[in-house]
Amino acid sequence: MKHYQTIIEPFRIKSVEAIKFTHREEREAALREAGYNVFRLHAEDVLIDLLTDSGTGAMSAAQWGALMQGDESYAGSRSFYRFRDVVQDLTGFRHIIPTHQGRAAERILFHSVLKPGQIVPNNNHFDTTRANIEVEEAEALDLVIPEGRVPALVHPFKGNVDLAALERLLAERGDRVPLVMVTVTNNSGGGQPVSLENLRGVRALCDRYRKPFFLDACRFAENSYFVKLREAGQGQRKPKEIAQETFRLADGCTFSAKKDGLANIGGFLAMNDDEWAERARNLLILTEGFPTYGGLAGYDLEAIARGLEEVVEEPYLRYRIRSIEYLAEKLLAAGVPILRPAGGHAVYLDARALLPHVPPLQYPGIALLNSLYLEAGIRGVEIGSVMFGLRPDGSEVAPAMDLVRLAMPRRVYTQSHVDYVAEAVIAVAQQRERLRGYRIVSAPKLLRHFTAHFEPLA
Ligand code: F0G
């Protein structure tokens, strides 16, 4: 076929769901009722929901069909073996342990191997990863390259690990490091990819210091497509081949099937080490379920198996990466400060740069997020001082960035939805001087962003 410029959605729509339009006064009341925390809104009161790309994607007709093939046997279900074979073909890992979602894999891994006082390095830990390490009284250390901490700076692999810093850690305090993690793509750092070259560097250091290397692989397919687009010598390879190589550089992974599994729920923990796997399975049985279902229904395992096959298809990934970039381009053209380049699953607005008059501990991300909801019924998420500003000792410090993430659910919104989002963000940016900060009225100690109550400052 002739190569046209327009990259279209590589699907047609078989089933639709209406979205609800609201008036500004209704949104004001809803937000007040929610304690000015968009996590607490009724989703029905949101017009375009970019809170997360996790579990919010549209399954394909083939996935819905696969649901009917689900074998609900308690032990040894046929659906488990289909799931295991697909995951093993992709990752090459020996032990495949299903879990109900990514954080269950994290909890089981960390609870079975971490001791208090230990350190787990990563490019950037995601919130649940960090929390599951801190709850074991261990330290979650972020070692992304310096470029990865500067929103406006353009770099092809902003998710890369600072290999010199990792080497220093392993040389000086290696006895306290039980494993090394890398998140692909680096969600907390802007959905930015990690290059194969960098992953090989991590592998070499892990070999030298005899440390297991685990991937937080939630968005492995998006990472693989960035590698194809941006890394020298990778342009001719299939995304699946790149993904297979990525996994084979590691000793194990945690995975949330709610992202690049194209499923609404699910995940897995996978690894080569027999002893760690044994410990993980014992814990799994205690809290998740028998090792051939791990808290999932047989039909979930079928949906994930099919999703993992669809997610590495090239027309899908081309459209996926392009649709995020399209939104980023519109915002940049209008002068809205965003984290550059665009991430694989989201555009991250730079709230700190947009609202210099709101200090980090008055939560510029919340100010921006809430006006976007009031203006246009759009919901995003703060990734900044609320999510990451609270230390385990209870003190508050501003993290490197205050971002508002607009995450795109997979295969859900069309180009006109994206045009609407761009128009709304630009309208809010034009009123930037009017936006005010917030204070926290009440919040729990761990993962406070989910349930905190806020109050607008006068
Ligand atoms: N790791 C990363 C990098 C993630 O982005 C997430 C979830 C998890 C682990 C945990 O997986 O939700 O299945 O338990 N991220 C979602 C988000 C929630 O909105 O980015 P989970």
Coordinates of C-alpha atoms and ligand atoms in Angstrom, one line a residue:
M1 CA 0.0 0.0 0.0
K2 CA 1.2 3.6 -0.7
H3 CA 2.8 5.1 2.3
Y4 CA 0.4 7.9 3.5
Q5 CA 1.4 10.6 6.1
T6 CA -1.7 10.1 8.3
I7 CA -1.3 7.4 10.9
I8 CA -4.8 6.1 11.5
E9 CA -6.2 4.1 14.4
P10 CA -5.4 0.6 13.3
F11 CA -8.9 -0.7 14.4
R12 CA -12.5 -0.1 13.8
I13 CA -15.0 0.3 16.6
K14 CA -17.4 -2.5 17.4
S15 CA -18.9 -1.4 20.6
V16 CA -19.2 2.1 22.2
E17 CA -19.8 3.6 25.6
A18 CA -21.4 7.1 26.0
I19 CA -19.5 9.7 28.0
K20 CA -21.3 12.3 30.1
F21 CA -21.2 16.0 29.5
T22 CA -21.5 18.2 32.7
H23 CA -21.8 21.9 33.4
R24 CA -19.1 23.8 35.2
E25 CA -21.2 24.2 38.3
E26 CA -21.7 20.5 38.5
R27 CA -17.9 19.9 38.2
E28 CA -17.3 22.5 40.9
A29 CA -19.7 20.7 43.3
A30 CA -18.2 17.3 42.4
L31 CA -14.6 18.4 43.0
R32 CA -15.5 20.1 46.3
E33 CA -17.3 16.9 47.3
A34 CA -14.1 15.0 46.4
G35 CA -11.9 17.0 48.7
Y36 CA -10.3 18.6 45.6
N37 CA -8.7 15.2 44.8
V38 CA -9.6 13.9 41.4
F39 CA -9.0 10.3 42.6
R40 CA -12.1 10.7 44.7
L41 CA -14.4 11.8 41.8
H42 CA -17.1 9.5 40.5
A43 CA -15.7 8.5 37.1
E44 CA -19.1 9.2 35.5
D45 CA -18.5 12.9 36.2
V46 CA -15.4 12.8 34.0
L47 CA -15.7 13.5 30.3
I48 CA -12.2 12.3 29.2
D49 CA -10.4 10.2 31.7
L50 CA -6.6 10.4 31.4
L51 CA -6.1 9.5 35.1
T52 CA -4.2 6.4 34.0
D53 CA -3.5 4.0 31.1
S54 CA -3.7 1.1 33.6
G55 CA -6.6 -1.3 33.1
T56 CA -8.5 1.3 31.1
G57 CA -7.7 0.0 27.6
A58 CA -10.2 -1.5 25.2
M59 CA -9.9 -5.2 24.6
S60 CA -10.1 -6.5 21.1
A61 CA -12.8 -8.7 19.7
A62 CA -10.3 -11.6 19.8
Q63 CA -9.7 -10.9 23.5
W64 CA -13.4 -10.9 24.3
G65 CA -13.7 -14.1 22.3
A66 CA -10.8 -15.6 24.3
L67 CA -12.7 -14.9 27.5
M68 CA -15.1 -17.6 26.6
Q69 CA -12.2 -20.1 26.3
G70 CA -11.3 -19.5 30.0
D71 CA -10.8 -22.7 31.9
E72 CA -11.8 -22.0 35.5
S73 CA -10.3 -25.1 37.0
Y74 CA -8.7 -24.3 40.4
A75 CA -5.4 -26.0 39.7
G76 CA -3.6 -26.7 36.4
S77 CA -6.1 -24.8 34.3
R78 CA -5.6 -24.9 30.5
S79 CA -5.7 -21.1 30.5
F80 CA -2.7 -21.0 32.8
Y81 CA -0.6 -23.0 30.4
R82 CA -1.6 -20.9 27.4
F83 CA -0.7 -17.8 29.5
R84 CA 2.6 -19.3 30.6
D85 CA 3.6 -20.3 27.1
V86 CA 3.0 -16.8 25.7
V87 CA 4.8 -15.1 28.6
Q88 CA 7.7 -17.6 28.4
D89 CA 8.0 -17.1 24.6
L90 CA 8.2 -13.4 25.2
T91 CA 10.4 -13.3 28.3
G92 CA 12.4 -16.5 28.3
F93 CA 12.0 -16.7 32.2
R94 CA 11.7 -20.1 33.8
H95 CA 9.2 -19.3 36.5
I96 CA 6.0 -17.5 35.5
I97 CA 3.8 -16.6 38.5
P98 CA 0.5 -14.9 37.8
T99 CA -0.7 -12.1 40.1
H100 CA -3.8 -10.0 40.3
Q101 CA -1.8 -6.9 39.2
G102 CA 1.7 -5.4 39.2
R103 CA 1.9 -4.3 42.8
A104 CA 1.0 -7.8 44.0
A105 CA 4.1 -9.0 42.0
E106 CA 6.1 -6.3 43.7
R107 CA 4.9 -7.1 47.2
I108 CA 5.6 -10.8 46.8
L109 CA 9.0 -10.2 45.4
F110 CA 10.1 -7.6 47.9
H111 CA 8.5 -9.3 50.9
S112 CA 10.2 -12.5 50.1
V113 CA 13.7 -11.2 49.5
L114 CA 14.2 -7.7 51.2
K115 CA 15.5 -7.1 54.6
P116 CA 15.4 -3.8 56.6
G117 CA 18.2 -1.4 55.7
Q118 CA 18.7 -2.8 52.2
I119 CA 18.7 -0.6 49.1
V120 CA 16.9 -1.2 45.8
P121 CA 18.2 1.0 42.9
N122 CA 16.0 1.7 39.8
N123 CA 16.0 4.4 37.2
N124 CA 12.8 5.8 38.9
H125 CA 10.7 3.7 41.2
F126 CA 7.0 4.0 40.5
D127 CA 4.8 4.9 43.6
T128 CA 3.7 1.4 44.4
T129 CA 7.2 0.0 43.8
R130 CA 8.7 2.6 46.2
A131 CA 5.9 2.0 48.8
N132 CA 6.4 -1.8 48.6
I133 CA 10.1 -1.4 49.3
E134 CA 9.7 1.2 52.0
V135 CA 7.1 -0.9 53.8
E136 CA 9.9 -3.5 54.2
E137 CA 12.0 -0.7 55.8
A138 CA 14.4 -0.8 52.8
E139 CA 15.4 2.2 50.7
A140 CA 14.1 2.8 47.1
L141 CA 16.9 4.7 45.3
D142 CA 16.4 6.5 42.0
L143 CA 19.4 6.5 39.7
V144 CA 18.1 7.9 36.4
I145 CA 20.6 9.8 34.2
P146 CA 20.8 13.6 35.1
E147 CA 19.0 14.4 31.7
G148 CA 16.1 12.4 33.0
R149 CA 15.5 15.0 35.8
V150 CA 15.2 18.0 33.5
P151 CA 11.7 18.2 31.9
A152 CA 12.6 20.5 29.0
L153 CA 15.7 18.7 27.9
V154 CA 15.4 16.4 24.9
H155 CA 17.2 13.1 24.9
P156 CA 16.3 9.9 23.1
F157 CA 16.6 7.6 26.2
K158 CA 15.8 9.8 29.1
G159 CA 14.9 6.7 31.1
N160 CA 18.4 5.4 31.1
V161 CA 20.1 4.4 34.3
D162 CA 23.1 6.4 35.4
L163 CA 25.6 3.6 35.1
A164 CA 28.4 5.4 36.9
A165 CA 26.1 6.1 39.9
L166 CA 25.0 2.4 39.9
E167 CA 28.6 1.2 39.8
R168 CA 29.4 3.5 42.8
L169 CA 26.5 2.2 44.7
L170 CA 27.5 -1.5 44.0
A171 CA 31.1 -0.8 44.8
E172 CA 30.5 1.1 48.0
R173 CA 27.4 -0.4 49.5
G174 CA 26.8 -3.4 47.3
D175 CA 26.4 -5.7 50.4
R176 CA 23.1 -3.9 51.0
V177 CA 21.8 -4.3 47.5
P178 CA 19.8 -7.5 47.0
L179 CA 18.7 -6.7 43.4
V180 CA 18.8 -4.0 40.7
M181 CA 15.6 -2.9 39.0
V182 CA 15.0 -0.9 35.8
T183 CA 11.6 0.4 34.8
V184 CA 10.7 0.3 31.1
T185 CA 9.4 2.7 30.1
N186 CA 10.3 5.0 33.0
N187 CA 6.8 6.0 34.2
S188 CA 7.7 8.4 37.0
G189 CA 10.4 10.0 34.8
G190 CA 7.9 10.8 32.0
G191 CA 7.2 7.5 30.3
Q192 CA 10.7 7.7 28.8
P193 CA 12.5 4.7 27.2
V194 CA 15.6 2.9 28.2
S195 CA 18.0 1.9 25.5
L196 CA 19.2 -1.7 24.9
E197 CA 22.8 -0.4 25.2
N198 CA 21.9 0.9 28.7
L199 CA 20.2 -2.3 29.7
R200 CA 23.4 -4.2 28.6
G201 CA 25.4 -1.9 30.8
V202 CA 23.2 -2.7 33.8
R203 CA 23.5 -6.4 32.9
A204 CA 27.3 -6.1 32.9
L205 CA 27.4 -4.4 36.3
C206 CA 25.0 -6.9 37.7
D207 CA 27.3 -9.7 36.4
R208 CA 30.4 -8.0 37.9
Y209 CA 28.8 -7.5 41.3
R210 CA 26.7 -10.7 41.2
K211 CA 23.3 -9.1 41.6
P212 CA 20.1 -10.2 40.1
F213 CA 18.6 -7.8 37.6
F214 CA 14.8 -7.3 37.5
L215 CA 12.8 -5.3 35.0
D216 CA 9.6 -3.4 36.0
A217 CA 8.3 -4.3 32.6
C218 CA 4.8 -2.8 32.6
R219 CA 5.4 -0.9 29.3
F220 CA 7.9 -3.2 27.6
A221 CA 6.2 -2.9 24.2
E222 CA 6.3 0.9 24.1
N223 CA 9.9 0.8 25.2
S224 CA 10.7 -1.7 22.4
Y225 CA 9.1 0.5 19.8
F226 CA 11.2 3.5 21.0
V227 CA 14.3 1.4 20.7
K228 CA 13.3 0.5 17.1
L229 CA 12.7 4.2 16.3
R230 CA 15.7 5.7 18.1
E231 CA 18.5 3.2 18.7
A232 CA 21.2 2.8 16.1
G233 CA 21.0 -0.5 14.3
Q234 CA 17.5 -1.4 15.6
G235 CA 15.3 0.1 12.9
Q236 CA 14.8 -3.1 10.9
R237 CA 13.9 -5.4 13.8
K238 CA 10.4 -6.4 14.9
P239 CA 9.2 -4.9 18.2
K240 CA 8.7 -8.4 19.5
E241 CA 12.4 -9.3 18.8
I242 CA 13.5 -6.2 20.7
A243 CA 11.2 -7.1 23.5
Q244 CA 12.6 -10.6 23.7
E245 CA 16.1 -9.3 23.8
T246 CA 15.1 -6.8 26.5
F247 CA 13.7 -9.5 28.8
R248 CA 16.7 -11.9 28.1
L249 CA 19.1 -9.2 29.5
A250 CA 17.3 -9.6 32.9
D251 CA 16.9 -12.3 35.5
G252 CA 13.3 -11.6 36.2
C253 CA 10.5 -9.0 36.1
T254 CA 7.4 -7.7 37.7
F255 CA 4.6 -6.9 35.2
S256 CA 1.2 -5.2 35.3
A257 CA -0.9 -6.7 32.5
K258 CA -3.1 -3.6 32.9
K259 CA -0.7 -1.7 30.7
D260 CA 1.1 -3.5 27.9
G261 CA -0.9 -6.7 28.6
L262 CA -3.9 -4.9 27.0
A263 CA -6.1 -6.3 29.8
N264 CA -8.3 -4.7 32.4
I265 CA -6.7 -6.7 35.3
G266 CA -3.7 -9.0 35.9
G267 CA 0.0 -9.2 36.1
F268 CA 2.9 -11.6 36.8
L269 CA 6.2 -12.1 38.6
A270 CA 8.7 -14.0 36.5
M271 CA 12.3 -15.1 37.2
N272 CA 14.9 -17.7 36.6
D273 CA 16.0 -18.3 40.2
D274 CA 14.5 -21.5 41.6
E275 CA 14.9 -20.6 45.3
W276 CA 13.4 -17.1 45.0
A277 CA 10.5 -18.5 42.9
E278 CA 9.8 -21.1 45.6
R279 CA 9.6 -18.4 48.2
A280 CA 7.4 -16.3 46.0
R281 CA 5.0 -19.1 45.2
N282 CA 4.6 -19.9 48.9
L283 CA 3.7 -16.2 49.6
L284 CA 1.4 -16.2 46.5
I285 CA -0.6 -19.1 47.9
L286 CA -1.0 -17.3 51.2
T287 CA -2.5 -14.1 49.8
E288 CA -3.2 -14.3 46.0
G289 CA -4.1 -17.9 45.2
F290 CA -2.8 -21.1 43.8
P291 CA 0.2 -20.7 41.5
T292 CA -1.7 -21.5 38.3
Y293 CA -4.2 -18.6 38.8
G294 CA -2.6 -16.1 41.3
G295 CA -5.8 -14.2 42.0
L296 CA -7.0 -14.1 38.4
A297 CA -9.9 -15.9 36.7
G298 CA -9.0 -18.3 33.9
Y299 CA -10.6 -15.9 31.5
D300 CA -8.3 -13.1 32.6
L301 CA -5.3 -15.3 31.8
E302 CA -6.7 -15.9 28.3
A303 CA -7.3 -12.1 27.8
I304 CA -3.7 -11.3 28.9
A305 CA -2.2 -14.1 26.7
R306 CA -4.0 -12.6 23.6
G307 CA -3.1 -9.0 24.7
L308 CA 0.6 -9.8 24.9
E309 CA 0.4 -11.0 21.3
E310 CA -1.4 -7.9 20.0
V311 CA 0.6 -5.4 21.9
V312 CA 3.8 -6.0 19.9
E313 CA 2.1 -5.7 16.5
E314 CA 3.7 -2.9 14.6
P315 CA 0.6 -1.0 13.3
Y316 CA -0.6 -0.8 16.9
L317 CA 2.7 0.5 18.3
R318 CA 3.1 3.0 15.5
Y319 CA -0.3 4.4 16.2
R320 CA 0.1 4.3 19.9
I321 CA 3.4 6.2 20.1
R322 CA 2.3 8.7 17.4
S323 CA -1.0 9.5 19.1
I324 CA 0.9 10.6 22.3
E325 CA 3.4 12.6 20.2
Y326 CA 0.5 14.3 18.3
L327 CA -0.9 15.7 21.6
A328 CA 2.6 16.8 22.7
E329 CA 3.2 18.6 19.4
K330 CA 0.0 20.6 19.7
L331 CA 0.8 21.7 23.3
L332 CA 4.4 22.6 22.4
A333 CA 3.3 24.7 19.4
A334 CA 1.1 26.7 21.8
G335 CA 4.0 27.2 24.2
V336 CA 2.7 24.9 27.0
P337 CA 5.7 23.6 29.0
I338 CA 5.8 19.8 28.9
L339 CA 8.3 17.1 29.6
R340 CA 10.1 16.4 26.4
P341 CA 10.1 14.3 24.4
A342 CA 6.6 12.9 24.7
G343 CA 6.4 9.6 26.7
G344 CA 5.1 6.3 25.4
H345 CA 1.8 6.3 27.3
A346 CA 1.3 9.9 28.4
V347 CA 2.1 13.6 28.0
Y348 CA 3.4 15.1 31.1
L349 CA 2.7 18.8 31.7
D350 CA 5.4 20.7 33.6
A351 CA 3.2 22.2 36.3
R352 CA 6.2 23.8 38.1
A353 CA 7.3 25.6 34.9
L354 CA 3.7 26.6 34.0
L355 CA 2.9 27.9 37.5
P356 CA 6.1 29.5 38.9
H357 CA 4.1 31.5 41.4
V358 CA 2.9 28.3 43.1
P359 CA 5.7 26.8 45.3
P360 CA 6.2 23.0 45.1
L361 CA 4.8 22.5 48.6
Q362 CA 1.6 24.3 47.6
Y363 CA 1.3 21.6 44.9
P364 CA 1.3 23.2 41.5
G365 CA 0.4 19.8 40.0
I366 CA -2.9 19.8 41.9
A367 CA -3.6 23.4 40.9
L368 CA -3.2 22.5 37.3
L369 CA -5.0 19.2 37.5
N370 CA -8.0 20.6 39.2
S371 CA -8.4 23.5 36.8
L372 CA -8.3 21.1 33.9
Y373 CA -11.1 19.2 35.4
L374 CA -13.2 22.4 36.1
E375 CA -12.5 23.8 32.6
A376 CA -13.2 20.7 30.5
G377 CA -14.0 17.6 32.5
I378 CA -10.6 16.1 31.9
R379 CA -8.9 14.1 34.6
G380 CA -5.2 13.5 34.8
V381 CA -2.9 12.7 37.7
E382 CA -0.3 14.6 39.7
I383 CA 3.2 13.1 39.6
G384 CA 5.1 15.5 41.9
S385 CA 5.2 16.8 45.4
V386 CA 2.0 15.1 46.6
M387 CA 2.9 11.7 45.1
F388 CA 6.6 11.7 46.0
G389 CA 7.1 14.6 48.5
L390 CA 6.5 12.8 51.8
R391 CA 9.6 11.1 53.3
P392 CA 9.2 7.9 55.4
D393 CA 10.2 10.0 58.5
G394 CA 7.1 12.3 57.8
S395 CA 9.0 15.3 56.5
E396 CA 8.1 16.9 53.2
V397 CA 10.6 17.8 50.4
A398 CA 10.0 18.8 46.8
P399 CA 11.0 16.1 44.3
A400 CA 12.8 16.9 41.1
M401 CA 9.7 17.7 39.1
D402 CA 6.0 18.7 39.5
L403 CA 4.2 17.0 36.6
V404 CA 0.6 16.5 35.6
R405 CA 0.4 13.3 33.6
L406 CA -2.3 12.9 30.9
A407 CA -2.2 9.1 30.3
M408 CA -3.8 7.7 27.2
P409 CA -5.9 4.5 27.7
R410 CA -5.0 2.1 25.0
R411 CA -7.3 2.0 21.9
V412 CA -10.0 4.1 23.7
Y413 CA -10.0 7.7 22.5
T414 CA -9.8 9.0 18.9
Q415 CA -8.0 11.9 17.4
S416 CA -10.9 14.3 18.0
H417 CA -10.8 13.5 21.7
V418 CA -7.1 14.3 21.6
D419 CA -7.8 17.6 19.8
Y420 CA -10.3 18.5 22.5
V421 CA -7.8 17.8 25.2
A422 CA -5.2 20.0 23.5
E423 CA -7.7 22.8 23.3
A424 CA -8.6 22.5 26.9
V425 CA -5.0 22.4 28.2
I426 CA -4.1 25.5 26.1
A427 CA -7.2 27.3 27.5
V428 CA -6.1 26.5 31.1
A429 CA -2.5 27.6 30.4
Q430 CA -3.8 30.9 29.2
Q431 CA -5.3 31.5 32.6
R432 CA -2.2 30.4 34.5
E433 CA -1.8 33.6 36.6
R434 CA -5.3 32.9 38.1
L435 CA -4.4 29.5 39.4
R436 CA -3.7 29.1 43.1
G437 CA -2.0 26.4 45.2
Y438 CA -3.5 24.0 47.7
R439 CA -2.9 22.7 51.2
I440 CA -3.4 19.2 52.5
V441 CA -6.2 18.9 55.0
S442 CA -5.7 15.2 55.8
A443 CA -3.7 12.3 54.3
P444 CA -2.4 8.9 55.2
K445 CA 1.4 8.2 55.5
L446 CA 1.8 5.8 52.6
L447 CA 0.5 6.5 49.0
R448 CA -1.2 9.7 50.3
H449 CA -2.1 11.0 46.8
F450 CA -4.9 8.4 46.4
T451 CA -7.0 9.6 49.3
A452 CA -5.7 13.0 50.5
H453 CA -8.2 15.9 51.1
F454 CA -7.1 19.3 49.9
E455 CA -8.3 22.8 50.3
P456 CA -7.6 25.7 47.9
L457 CA -5.4 28.5 49.2
A458 CA -7.0 32.0 49.2
Ligands
F0G1 N1 5.2 -0.2 37.9 C1 4.9 0.8 37.1 C2 6.0 1.4 36.3 C3 3.6 1.3 37.0 O1 3.3 2.3 36.2 C4 2.6 0.7 37.8 C5 1.2 1.1 37.8 C6 2.9 -0.4 38.6 C7 4.3 -0.8 38.7 C8 1.9 -1.1 39.5 O2 1.0 -1.9 38.7 O3 -1.2 -0.8 39.1 O4 -1.0 -3.2 38.2 O5 -0.5 -2.7 40.5 N2 0.9 2.2 37.3 C9 -0.4 2.8 37.1 C10 -0.3 4.2 36.6 C11 -1.3 2.7 38.3 O6 -1.3 4.9 36.6 O7 0.8 4.6 36.1 P1 -0.5 -2.1 39.1

